[in-house]
Amino acid sequence: MNNLFWEKQAEKLDWYKKWKSVIAGERPYKRWFTGGKLNASYQCLDRHIKNGLGQKIAIYWINELGESQSFSYKQVYDEVNRLAFGLNNLGVKKGDVVVIYMPMIVQAIFSMLAVARVGAIHNVVFSAFSYKSLKDRIIDTNAKFLITADYSLRRGKFIDLKFVADLASHETSIQKVIVVKRTNLDISLDPEKDILYQDLIKNSKDYFEPVQVESNDPLFVLYTSGTTGKPKGIVHSTGGYLTYVNYSYNAAFGDTKNSVYWCTADVGWVTGHSYAVYAPLMNGATSVIYEGAPDFPNPSIWWKLIEKYKVNILYTSPTAIRMLRKLGEEWLENIDLSSLKVLGSVGEIINPDIWQWFFERIGGSRCPIIDTWWQTETGGFMICPKINYKLEDLKAGSPTFPLDEIEIDILDEDGKSVPVGQKGYLVIKNFWPGLTLGIWGDNKRFEETYWSKFKDAYYPGDYAIKDKDGYIWFLGRSDETLNIAGHRIGTGEIENAVVKNINIAETAVAAIPDKIKGQNFVLFVVLKQNNNLDNIILEKEIINTLKIEIGALAKPAKIYFVESLPKTRSGKIMRRVLSSLLQKSDVGDLTTLENISCIDNIRSVIALDKI
Ligand code: PRX
């Protein structure tokens, strides 16, 4: 590990107090820049104001109705200061968790920065998650404060977010709910609990001194799905995380001070945190923030925004590109995309044909595609091309090589490096400042999930191969999590939700490939005995249960009612067999299968569906 390298990266931030040591502590709990003091909102705002960049546009915000607003760095600074003052007055203190449940509106970003300014910890929850998902997170962090909005807007529909927030916060630790009023639609306000965001900042002061936090004080918690059980609260530090996000962003996208940059990710995901909020703001870039779907009001909306705002860097997901390509090239006609210089991809494997289309049709064969492999836990990009690579150095579908000081290996089941071209488990062998501090309140799960499969290495849960030139290629998850449209969902999480329906004895999720979303899932359901409910009604119930328990993301492509599930003698469901049966491929070795008779039944249920 090159301490000097990381020290140099940390020096690019403004610290109130320098660290005592670059790295300290026992693995896997290594701590970076201990003793150093800083504030995240200072990094994103105050330093630019001091450097005379106050009038520069920080954010262009647009929604699907065509409403737009722009904010200079000074305007963002003013908003964040007022909100920080208001939050502090409400009692938000250093170390408190503040839940942010908001759509892609600028107030979501202001809230993140204001929470950081008072030294508190934000927990952003994706606004399409259900009230149960929100409630679970509130219960896990024991948060006292929630910031939300009256409504969110998606494909022409207003969704009553405040109602969802009320359901979620009922009988929890939440004491105060701050509500951004953005529509004239009615909402109910509880005078004891609710306060309008607009009222909170109205009588605020223009300046709130940033609270100096220690480098390893958490900046945020963000939940992500695991193989089993509930989602895990991934905790990120302030100093190490910001250092790493800043370093990786510059390595991939270069100096963006004079760039218009658009990361299309929602703030509810890690990409939104690291690369729609913190990295571009720390670097004084001008960001585009769009509230809406890529195909609404029509599939040319993204391309028109690129033309209008002269976007130079577009960072998005393969799912969005696949969807836009499918909707037809006519939506690109007469649109000038010549401002684009760099394209980025994240969240899932970018298939070579999509890579090529993105490269030629959107990037005019002149923009490099920066395919970035990373995770919620890693804080920032781990494997991606660096901006100074030549176009000829890129290979369609590979995120190329690890960034500096990131040591990758690909191992077999016994922990030995696999030969070139052979599939294995990707591991990271050293520490880097962006690595999560751990799972909120659950060290045991942290150690078991990432540090127990292989000795002395971080195990992210992905299959990969290295080709003869050293390029890394990803082959999907090696654990039982799904990647649907670039979003991680645990098979266990889905199954746990489904069996909450009293008519269901057991269920199993089987992954299937999906032309647009990359992956999707099919549910196999075994009903309790003596059940004479109509399958169509049950199907609706299951879909509804998943919507309530998890959110709209968790919608099965199909539900099959079967007599029993394929299991090993020890009772483990053989999902691999289900996936093979679905894809009509070879089911492989069935010697460990206990109930072989289930296979014929499952086959016939699937076959009946195709008739
Ligand atoms: O399986 C990998 C896939 O997404 C997982 C991380 O999911 P999440 O924490 O939700 O973060 C998504 C945004 C960083 C990884 O373990 N993944 C992410 N980026 C890529 C990818 N798979 C292939 N290529 C990528 N560029």
XYZ file of C-alpha atoms and ligand atoms in Angstrom:
637
model
C 0.000 0.000 0.000
C 1.389 3.328 -1.026
C 0.585 5.700 1.820
C 2.236 8.589 0.060
C -0.064 8.194 -2.930
C -3.186 8.377 -0.751
C -1.758 11.192 1.297
C -1.330 13.183 -1.912
C -4.950 12.476 -2.849
C -6.183 13.553 0.584
C -4.207 16.780 0.295
C -6.455 17.755 -2.628
C -9.244 18.315 -0.105
C -9.419 21.180 2.385
C -8.865 19.980 5.940
C -9.308 22.023 9.110
C -6.780 19.795 10.788
C -4.266 17.441 9.259
C -4.438 13.699 9.995
C -2.076 11.963 12.371
C -1.802 8.769 10.363
C -2.688 7.877 6.784
C -3.957 4.421 7.664
C -4.425 2.757 11.017
C -6.321 -0.088 12.656
C -6.739 -3.806 12.259
C -8.160 -5.365 9.101
C -10.908 -5.289 8.032
C -11.457 -2.120 10.047
C -8.677 -0.003 8.586
C -9.208 3.695 9.207
C -7.973 6.477 6.958
C -6.522 9.889 7.832
C -7.313 9.501 11.527
C -7.225 12.702 13.496
C -7.889 14.768 10.368
C -10.876 17.130 10.493
C -13.039 18.333 7.627
C -16.604 18.952 6.506
C -18.182 17.555 3.333
C -20.365 20.569 2.555
C -17.296 22.806 2.883
C -15.563 20.687 0.218
C -18.500 21.043 -2.153
C -19.395 24.682 -1.582
C -17.360 26.998 0.659
C -14.066 26.292 -1.066
C -15.523 27.317 -4.440
C -17.025 30.494 -3.030
C -13.613 31.324 -1.545
C -11.970 30.636 -4.903
C -14.292 33.024 -6.741
C -16.491 30.378 -8.367
C -19.666 31.514 -6.587
C -21.416 32.667 -9.743
C -20.692 29.502 -11.656
C -23.684 27.257 -12.331
C -23.562 24.242 -10.046
C -26.851 22.627 -11.036
C -29.253 22.759 -13.943
C -32.430 21.085 -12.763
C -35.172 19.988 -15.141
C -38.269 17.846 -14.763
C -40.429 15.952 -17.223
C -42.977 18.784 -17.357
C -40.243 20.951 -18.821
C -39.901 23.066 -15.677
C -36.315 24.088 -15.061
C -34.176 26.003 -12.625
C -30.486 26.730 -12.385
C -28.444 27.303 -9.264
C -25.053 28.917 -8.959
C -22.599 27.603 -6.386
C -23.454 30.666 -4.256
C -27.172 29.896 -4.454
C -26.609 26.280 -3.437
C -24.348 27.525 -0.643
C -27.059 29.909 0.603
C -29.743 27.231 0.525
C -27.552 24.707 2.299
C -26.524 27.192 4.977
C -30.132 28.143 5.693
C -31.237 24.558 5.829
C -28.306 23.579 8.051
C -29.238 26.388 10.409
C -32.862 25.228 10.414
C -31.933 21.603 11.009
C -29.646 22.574 13.843
C -32.479 24.597 15.388
C -34.733 21.572 15.187
C -32.178 19.673 17.207
C -30.212 17.783 14.541
C -26.748 17.217 15.970
C -23.460 15.641 15.043
C -23.870 11.879 14.720
C -27.691 11.910 14.302
C -29.119 10.021 11.343
C -31.392 12.036 9.057
C -33.426 10.018 6.569
C -33.952 11.660 3.182
C -36.844 10.257 1.163
C -37.076 12.467 -1.867
C -37.349 12.462 -5.642
C -34.653 13.968 -7.887
C -35.228 17.532 -6.825
C -32.527 19.980 -5.848
C -33.750 19.999 -2.262
C -32.607 16.369 -2.004
C -29.060 17.525 -2.732
C -29.386 20.551 -0.459
C -30.586 18.213 2.290
C -27.635 15.855 1.926
C -25.201 18.753 2.110
C -27.006 20.472 4.991
C -27.059 17.251 6.997
C -23.321 16.916 6.382
C -22.822 20.563 7.310
C -24.245 20.026 10.789
C -22.072 16.936 11.190
C -25.002 14.532 11.000
C -25.299 11.348 8.896
C -27.661 11.136 5.943
C -29.535 8.057 4.923
C -31.094 8.585 1.516
C -33.862 6.146 0.653
C -34.793 5.787 -3.021
C -38.184 7.446 -3.484
C -39.647 4.486 -5.393
C -39.064 2.213 -2.418
C -42.190 1.202 -0.543
C -43.229 2.434 2.885
C -42.121 -0.896 4.375
C -38.624 -0.495 2.940
C -38.480 3.033 4.307
C -39.780 1.872 7.682
C -37.196 -0.926 7.904
C -34.422 1.579 7.350
C -35.821 4.008 9.918
C -36.029 1.191 12.448
C -32.494 0.036 11.691
C -30.889 3.458 12.148
C -33.285 4.675 14.829
C -33.444 8.016 13.052
C -35.315 10.920 14.618
C -35.547 13.123 11.533
C -36.997 12.576 8.099
C -36.891 14.956 5.134
C -39.359 14.317 2.347
C -41.448 16.062 -0.296
C -45.181 16.367 -0.784
C -45.162 14.593 -4.158
C -42.857 12.936 -6.611
C -43.463 12.929 -10.332
C -42.960 9.965 -12.632
C -44.246 9.516 -16.165
C -46.902 12.170 -15.752
C -48.181 10.881 -12.420
C -47.909 12.602 -9.062
C -47.142 10.191 -6.240
C -48.131 11.191 -2.719
C -44.754 10.820 -1.054
C -45.833 12.439 2.184
C -48.495 9.768 2.617
C -45.856 7.046 2.188
C -43.543 8.852 4.610
C -46.367 9.056 7.175
C -47.089 5.350 6.905
C -43.397 4.555 7.258
C -42.665 6.827 10.199
C -45.758 5.864 12.187
C -44.747 4.404 15.568
C -41.040 4.695 14.869
C -38.275 6.836 16.346
C -39.059 9.681 13.891
C -39.902 12.865 15.783
C -39.803 15.502 13.062
C -40.716 15.314 9.396
C -39.579 18.139 7.127
C -41.662 18.428 3.967
C -40.719 20.202 0.761
C -43.959 21.635 -0.599
C -43.591 21.660 -4.361
C -47.157 21.365 -5.619
C -50.496 22.924 -4.803
C -51.912 19.498 -4.115
C -53.245 18.803 -0.646
C -51.216 17.022 1.988
C -52.004 16.484 5.630
C -49.654 18.066 8.125
C -49.387 17.110 11.766
C -48.608 20.338 13.672
C -46.677 18.375 16.312
C -44.484 16.478 13.930
C -44.412 18.073 10.488
C -42.701 21.237 9.392
C -42.555 22.677 5.902
C -39.054 22.923 4.456
C -39.937 26.388 3.178
C -40.897 27.519 6.712
C -37.764 26.016 8.181
C -35.459 28.037 5.959
C -37.562 31.226 5.922
C -36.314 32.548 9.228
C -32.885 31.016 9.023
C -29.507 32.707 9.030
C -27.428 32.976 5.856
C -24.420 31.262 7.348
C -24.023 28.189 9.458
C -20.492 27.330 10.468
C -19.690 23.825 9.161
C -19.225 21.328 11.963
C -15.723 19.887 11.882
C -15.901 16.106 11.873
C -13.162 13.550 12.221
C -12.151 11.794 9.019
C -13.815 8.549 10.126
C -17.043 10.071 11.360
C -19.751 8.680 9.061
C -20.963 10.890 6.255
C -23.799 8.586 5.300
C -25.475 5.210 5.534
C -26.910 3.717 2.366
C -28.765 0.415 2.278
C -28.012 -2.239 -0.276
C -29.294 -5.758 -0.744
C -27.446 -8.844 0.343
C -27.844 -12.529 -0.325
C -30.013 -13.151 2.681
C -32.042 -11.208 5.165
C -32.671 -7.524 5.272
C -30.728 -4.933 3.271
C -27.506 -3.859 4.955
C -26.692 -0.303 5.938
C -23.370 0.464 4.275
C -21.601 3.167 6.251
C -19.169 5.567 4.597
C -16.634 7.794 6.250
C -16.128 11.464 5.528
C -12.373 11.860 4.866
C -11.532 8.556 3.212
C -14.731 8.445 1.168
C -14.419 11.991 -0.163
C -10.740 11.487 -0.937
C -11.506 8.363 -2.901
C -14.523 9.759 -4.741
C -12.501 12.804 -5.728
C -9.530 10.728 -6.857
C -11.568 8.206 -8.885
C -13.719 10.883 -10.535
C -10.649 12.764 -11.711
C -8.946 9.592 -12.875
C -11.970 8.665 -14.989
C -13.335 11.994 -16.168
C -10.369 14.333 -15.843
C -10.612 17.970 -14.798
C -14.300 18.896 -15.074
C -14.169 22.484 -13.864
C -15.236 23.690 -17.289
C -17.496 20.781 -18.091
C -21.208 20.224 -18.098
C -21.589 16.837 -16.527
C -24.646 14.649 -16.312
C -24.828 11.598 -14.113
C -28.312 10.199 -14.660
C -28.416 8.144 -11.443
C -30.971 8.897 -8.766
C -29.624 10.209 -5.453
C -31.188 7.153 -3.833
C -28.337 4.979 -5.109
C -24.621 5.095 -4.464
C -23.913 6.388 -7.977
C -26.118 9.361 -7.176
C -24.236 9.964 -3.921
C -20.699 9.668 -5.210
C -21.000 10.888 -8.777
C -24.154 13.029 -9.031
C -23.569 14.928 -5.782
C -20.187 14.755 -4.091
C -17.665 14.358 -6.931
C -18.996 16.965 -9.384
C -19.636 19.513 -6.641
C -16.216 18.976 -5.062
C -14.739 19.594 -8.503
C -16.694 22.732 -9.336
C -18.423 21.141 -12.341
C -21.829 22.125 -13.674
C -24.242 19.234 -13.196
C -27.492 18.372 -14.875
C -30.120 16.896 -12.570
C -33.189 15.513 -14.305
C -36.304 14.354 -12.520
C -38.016 11.902 -14.816
C -37.822 8.750 -16.883
C -35.610 8.526 -20.012
C -38.618 7.905 -22.255
C -41.081 10.478 -20.993
C -42.686 12.595 -22.453
C -40.908 10.848 -25.345
C -37.631 9.015 -25.962
C -35.796 12.061 -27.251
C -35.893 13.877 -23.910
C -32.347 12.902 -22.853
C -30.853 13.748 -26.229
C -32.616 17.107 -26.215
C -31.282 17.887 -22.763
C -27.743 17.040 -23.902
C -28.182 19.398 -26.835
C -29.770 22.158 -24.775
C -27.267 22.155 -21.916
C -24.292 21.223 -24.108
C -23.473 18.270 -21.906
C -19.833 17.160 -22.185
C -19.901 14.069 -19.992
C -22.824 11.643 -19.853
C -22.603 8.979 -17.161
C -25.436 6.462 -17.292
C -26.468 2.793 -17.183
C -26.566 0.054 -19.827
C -30.275 -0.475 -19.056
C -31.083 3.105 -20.054
C -29.021 2.778 -23.227
C -30.649 -0.550 -24.144
C -34.074 0.977 -23.625
C -33.349 4.094 -25.659
C -31.807 2.112 -28.471
C -34.857 -0.140 -28.636
C -37.213 2.820 -28.837
C -35.724 3.748 -32.179
C -33.087 5.861 -33.856
C -35.671 8.348 -35.082
C -35.563 10.001 -31.663
C -31.989 11.008 -32.350
C -32.770 12.717 -35.631
C -31.815 16.387 -35.972
C -30.298 16.473 -32.507
C -26.812 17.821 -32.083
C -24.820 15.696 -29.649
C -21.476 17.176 -30.626
C -20.914 18.681 -27.153
C -20.302 15.177 -25.771
C -16.683 14.338 -25.053
C -16.847 11.431 -22.622
C -19.420 8.716 -21.954
C -19.678 6.635 -18.806
C -21.436 3.413 -17.892
C -22.243 1.878 -14.519
C -24.175 -0.733 -12.620
C -24.072 -3.766 -14.890
C -22.150 -5.388 -17.661
C -22.350 -3.331 -20.824
C -22.765 -5.854 -23.634
C -20.397 -5.243 -26.563
C -23.219 -4.493 -29.019
C -24.713 -1.850 -26.719
C -21.222 -0.492 -26.073
C -20.757 -0.144 -29.840
C -24.088 1.580 -30.354
C -23.439 3.975 -27.472
C -19.968 4.654 -28.836
C -21.057 5.261 -32.440
C -24.559 6.738 -32.245
C -24.263 8.793 -29.063
C -20.550 9.404 -28.818
C -20.004 9.927 -32.561
C -17.130 7.389 -32.415
C -15.005 10.034 -30.740
C -15.933 9.739 -27.026
C -14.284 7.110 -24.839
C -16.683 4.928 -22.876
C -15.636 4.860 -19.258
C -17.202 1.629 -18.029
C -16.925 1.786 -14.260
C -17.085 -1.304 -12.084
C -17.665 -0.660 -8.407
C -20.197 -1.149 -5.610
C -22.039 0.652 -2.839
C -19.415 -0.763 -0.474
C -16.385 0.449 -2.440
C -17.471 4.104 -2.372
C -16.108 4.811 -5.836
C -14.834 3.307 -9.092
C -12.447 0.388 -8.671
C -11.996 -0.781 -12.240
C -12.422 1.626 -15.146
C -10.477 3.207 -17.976
C -8.509 6.314 -17.096
C -9.206 9.454 -19.041
C -5.757 9.456 -20.629
C -6.236 6.054 -22.277
C -6.400 6.096 -26.042
C -9.628 5.052 -27.741
C -7.770 2.083 -29.204
C -6.944 0.936 -25.669
C -10.611 0.273 -24.896
C -12.284 -3.082 -25.462
C -16.074 -3.065 -25.852
C -17.573 -4.658 -22.738
C -14.546 -4.573 -20.448
C -14.033 -1.898 -17.763
C -10.323 -2.453 -18.484
C -7.958 -2.260 -15.490
C -8.023 -1.406 -11.786
C -7.357 2.197 -10.802
C -4.032 3.114 -9.189
C -3.218 1.356 -5.959
C -6.087 -1.097 -6.352
C -4.875 -4.660 -6.372
C -7.227 -7.142 -7.993
C -7.032 -10.887 -8.339
C -9.318 -13.601 -9.631
C -9.446 -16.715 -7.499
C -10.844 -20.210 -7.660
C -12.882 -21.810 -4.876
C -9.672 -22.674 -2.993
C -8.340 -19.153 -3.100
C -5.747 -19.776 -5.824
C -5.318 -17.329 -8.712
C -6.980 -18.691 -11.833
C -5.095 -18.785 -15.136
C -5.704 -16.155 -17.806
C -9.098 -16.520 -19.465
C -10.586 -18.628 -16.689
C -13.649 -17.624 -14.698
C -13.213 -17.043 -10.993
C -14.145 -14.840 -8.047
C -12.898 -11.280 -8.221
C -11.219 -10.078 -5.032
C -9.521 -6.891 -3.912
C -6.324 -7.545 -2.061
C -5.486 -4.240 -0.496
C -7.265 -1.390 1.294
C -8.338 1.899 -0.236
C -9.867 5.000 1.366
C -13.318 4.575 -0.210
C -14.001 1.199 1.394
C -17.044 1.189 3.690
C -16.455 1.499 7.420
C -18.797 -1.464 7.843
C -22.452 -2.405 8.105
C -24.543 -0.222 10.403
C -24.753 -2.022 13.730
C -23.627 -5.385 12.368
C -19.897 -6.091 12.370
C -20.488 -9.823 12.281
C -22.408 -9.620 9.032
C -19.717 -7.323 7.583
C -16.986 -9.821 8.394
C -18.991 -12.795 7.158
C -20.172 -11.229 3.911
C -16.953 -9.742 2.613
C -14.019 -11.136 4.553
C -14.674 -14.789 5.237
C -14.757 -16.439 1.807
C -11.083 -15.729 1.168
C -8.315 -15.045 3.607
C -6.858 -11.551 3.438
C -9.039 -10.277 0.596
C -12.241 -8.337 0.124
C -14.856 -10.432 -1.678
C -17.339 -8.308 -3.631
C -19.464 -11.215 -4.949
C -18.740 -10.949 -8.692
C -17.439 -13.439 -11.236
C -14.777 -12.178 -13.600
C -12.043 -13.240 -15.974
C -8.824 -11.591 -16.980
C -7.865 -11.830 -20.645
C -4.350 -12.264 -22.027
C -3.827 -8.489 -22.130
C -4.826 -8.105 -18.493
C -8.283 -6.635 -19.187
C -10.957 -7.602 -16.672
C -14.343 -8.832 -17.911
C -17.309 -9.264 -15.585
C -19.616 -12.267 -15.750
C -22.314 -11.400 -13.202
C -22.850 -12.001 -9.494
C -21.378 -15.017 -7.808
C -23.802 -14.820 -4.902
C -27.570 -15.017 -4.954
C -28.294 -11.402 -5.637
C -29.978 -10.142 -8.777
C -28.991 -7.132 -10.801
C -32.192 -5.750 -12.291
C -31.688 -2.636 -14.396
C -28.445 -2.016 -12.539
C -30.106 -2.325 -9.124
C -29.094 -4.955 -6.660
C -31.902 -7.009 -5.089
C -31.406 -10.110 -2.959
C -33.258 -13.296 -3.885
C -33.747 -13.880 -0.149
C -35.255 -10.439 0.267
C -37.842 -11.198 -2.428
C -38.612 -14.662 -1.087
C -39.032 -13.382 2.479
C -41.497 -10.787 1.218
C -43.543 -13.305 -0.800
C -43.985 -15.814 2.026
C -45.625 -13.097 4.106
C -48.724 -14.019 2.119
C -50.500 -16.523 4.364
C -51.478 -18.774 1.448
C -47.918 -19.449 0.423
C -45.874 -22.310 1.832
C -42.615 -21.519 0.101
C -41.158 -19.802 -2.888
C -37.966 -19.531 -4.921
C -36.624 -16.853 -7.184
C -34.958 -17.851 -10.437
C -32.982 -15.332 -12.450
C -33.626 -14.949 -16.170
C -31.901 -12.780 -18.773
C -33.845 -9.681 -19.861
C -33.259 -7.777 -23.087
C -33.668 -4.375 -21.490
C -33.054 -4.758 -17.752
C -30.138 -7.165 -18.149
C -31.714 -9.519 -15.660
C -35.149 -10.221 -14.252
C -36.691 -12.940 -12.119
C -39.387 -15.594 -12.151
C -41.121 -16.730 -8.977
C -41.881 -20.371 -8.295
C -44.553 -20.619 -5.637
C -45.766 -23.578 -3.599
C -49.170 -23.002 -2.027
C -50.227 -24.243 1.376
C -52.404 -27.316 1.301
C -56.191 -27.087 1.051
C -55.847 -23.878 -0.794
C -58.575 -23.239 -3.280
C -57.870 -19.636 -4.083
C -57.828 -18.555 -7.702
C -54.275 -18.344 -9.076
C -55.004 -15.069 -10.856
C -56.061 -13.461 -7.585
C -53.034 -14.920 -5.838
C -50.734 -13.599 -8.540
C -52.122 -10.112 -8.048
C -51.718 -10.478 -4.296
C -48.088 -11.527 -4.662
C -47.278 -8.649 -6.990
C -48.935 -6.304 -4.551
C -47.098 -7.797 -1.570
C -43.772 -7.255 -3.328
C -44.719 -3.686 -4.151
C -45.588 -2.999 -0.525
C -42.657 -4.856 1.007
C -39.912 -3.746 -1.392
C -41.104 -1.402 -4.128
C -41.957 -1.264 -7.808
C -38.517 -2.675 -8.743
C -39.401 -6.106 -7.432
C -41.913 -7.148 -10.093
C -41.592 -10.755 -11.296
C -41.605 -11.460 -15.019
C -43.732 -14.560 -14.300
C -45.221 -16.460 -11.379
C -45.483 -20.239 -11.596
C -47.468 -22.268 -9.076
C -45.751 -25.618 -8.629
C -46.180 -28.655 -6.360
C -42.729 -28.484 -4.788
C -39.305 -26.923 -5.252
C -36.099 -28.750 -6.151
C -34.094 -29.189 -2.976
C -30.920 -30.824 -1.824
C -31.026 -33.341 1.014
C -30.004 -30.591 3.393
C -33.034 -28.569 2.302
C -31.293 -25.995 0.120
C -33.326 -24.862 -2.872
C -31.505 -25.560 -6.141
C -32.131 -22.310 -7.973
C -29.711 -23.298 -10.695
C -32.089 -26.136 -11.647
C -35.016 -23.713 -11.851
C -33.066 -21.339 -14.094
C -32.050 -24.240 -16.387
C -35.639 -25.467 -16.619
C -36.784 -21.968 -17.539
C -34.156 -21.614 -20.216
C -34.624 -25.202 -21.402
C -30.932 -25.825 -20.952
C -29.246 -28.867 -19.473
C -30.194 -29.211 -15.787
C -26.794 -30.715 -15.045
C -25.960 -33.014 -12.170
C -29.068 -33.886 -10.126
C -27.531 -36.435 -7.776
C -27.873 -34.141 -4.788
C -31.531 -33.475 -5.562
C -33.844 -35.048 -3.022
C -37.236 -34.782 -4.760
C -36.536 -35.617 -8.374
C -40.270 -35.919 -9.092
C -40.712 -32.159 -8.845
C -38.814 -31.689 -12.103
C -41.585 -33.091 -14.328
C -44.214 -30.987 -12.622
C -42.160 -27.792 -12.988
C -41.439 -28.612 -16.631
C -45.115 -29.085 -17.402
C -46.155 -25.873 -15.605
C -43.615 -23.912 -17.646
C -44.644 -25.672 -20.861
C -48.353 -24.960 -20.262
C -47.568 -21.267 -20.009
C -45.946 -21.268 -23.440
C -49.015 -22.788 -25.147
O -22.227 -6.993 -9.775
C -21.605 -5.751 -9.891
C -22.536 -4.779 -10.591
O -23.262 -4.120 -9.563
C -22.802 -4.557 -8.276
C -22.815 -3.412 -7.322
O -24.115 -2.988 -7.130
P -24.405 -1.672 -6.303
O -23.731 -1.738 -4.990
O -25.883 -1.500 -6.298
O -23.723 -0.515 -7.093
C -24.111 -0.203 -8.381
C -23.365 1.025 -8.839
C -21.929 1.025 -8.630
C -21.428 -5.105 -8.537
O -21.015 -5.990 -7.538
N -21.784 -3.786 -11.372
C -21.588 -2.499 -11.068
N -20.910 -1.867 -12.052
C -20.655 -2.796 -13.001
C -21.208 -4.032 -12.567
N -21.084 -5.154 -13.301
C -20.406 -5.085 -14.468
N -19.865 -3.939 -14.943
C -19.961 -2.774 -14.254
N -19.447 -1.653 -14.747
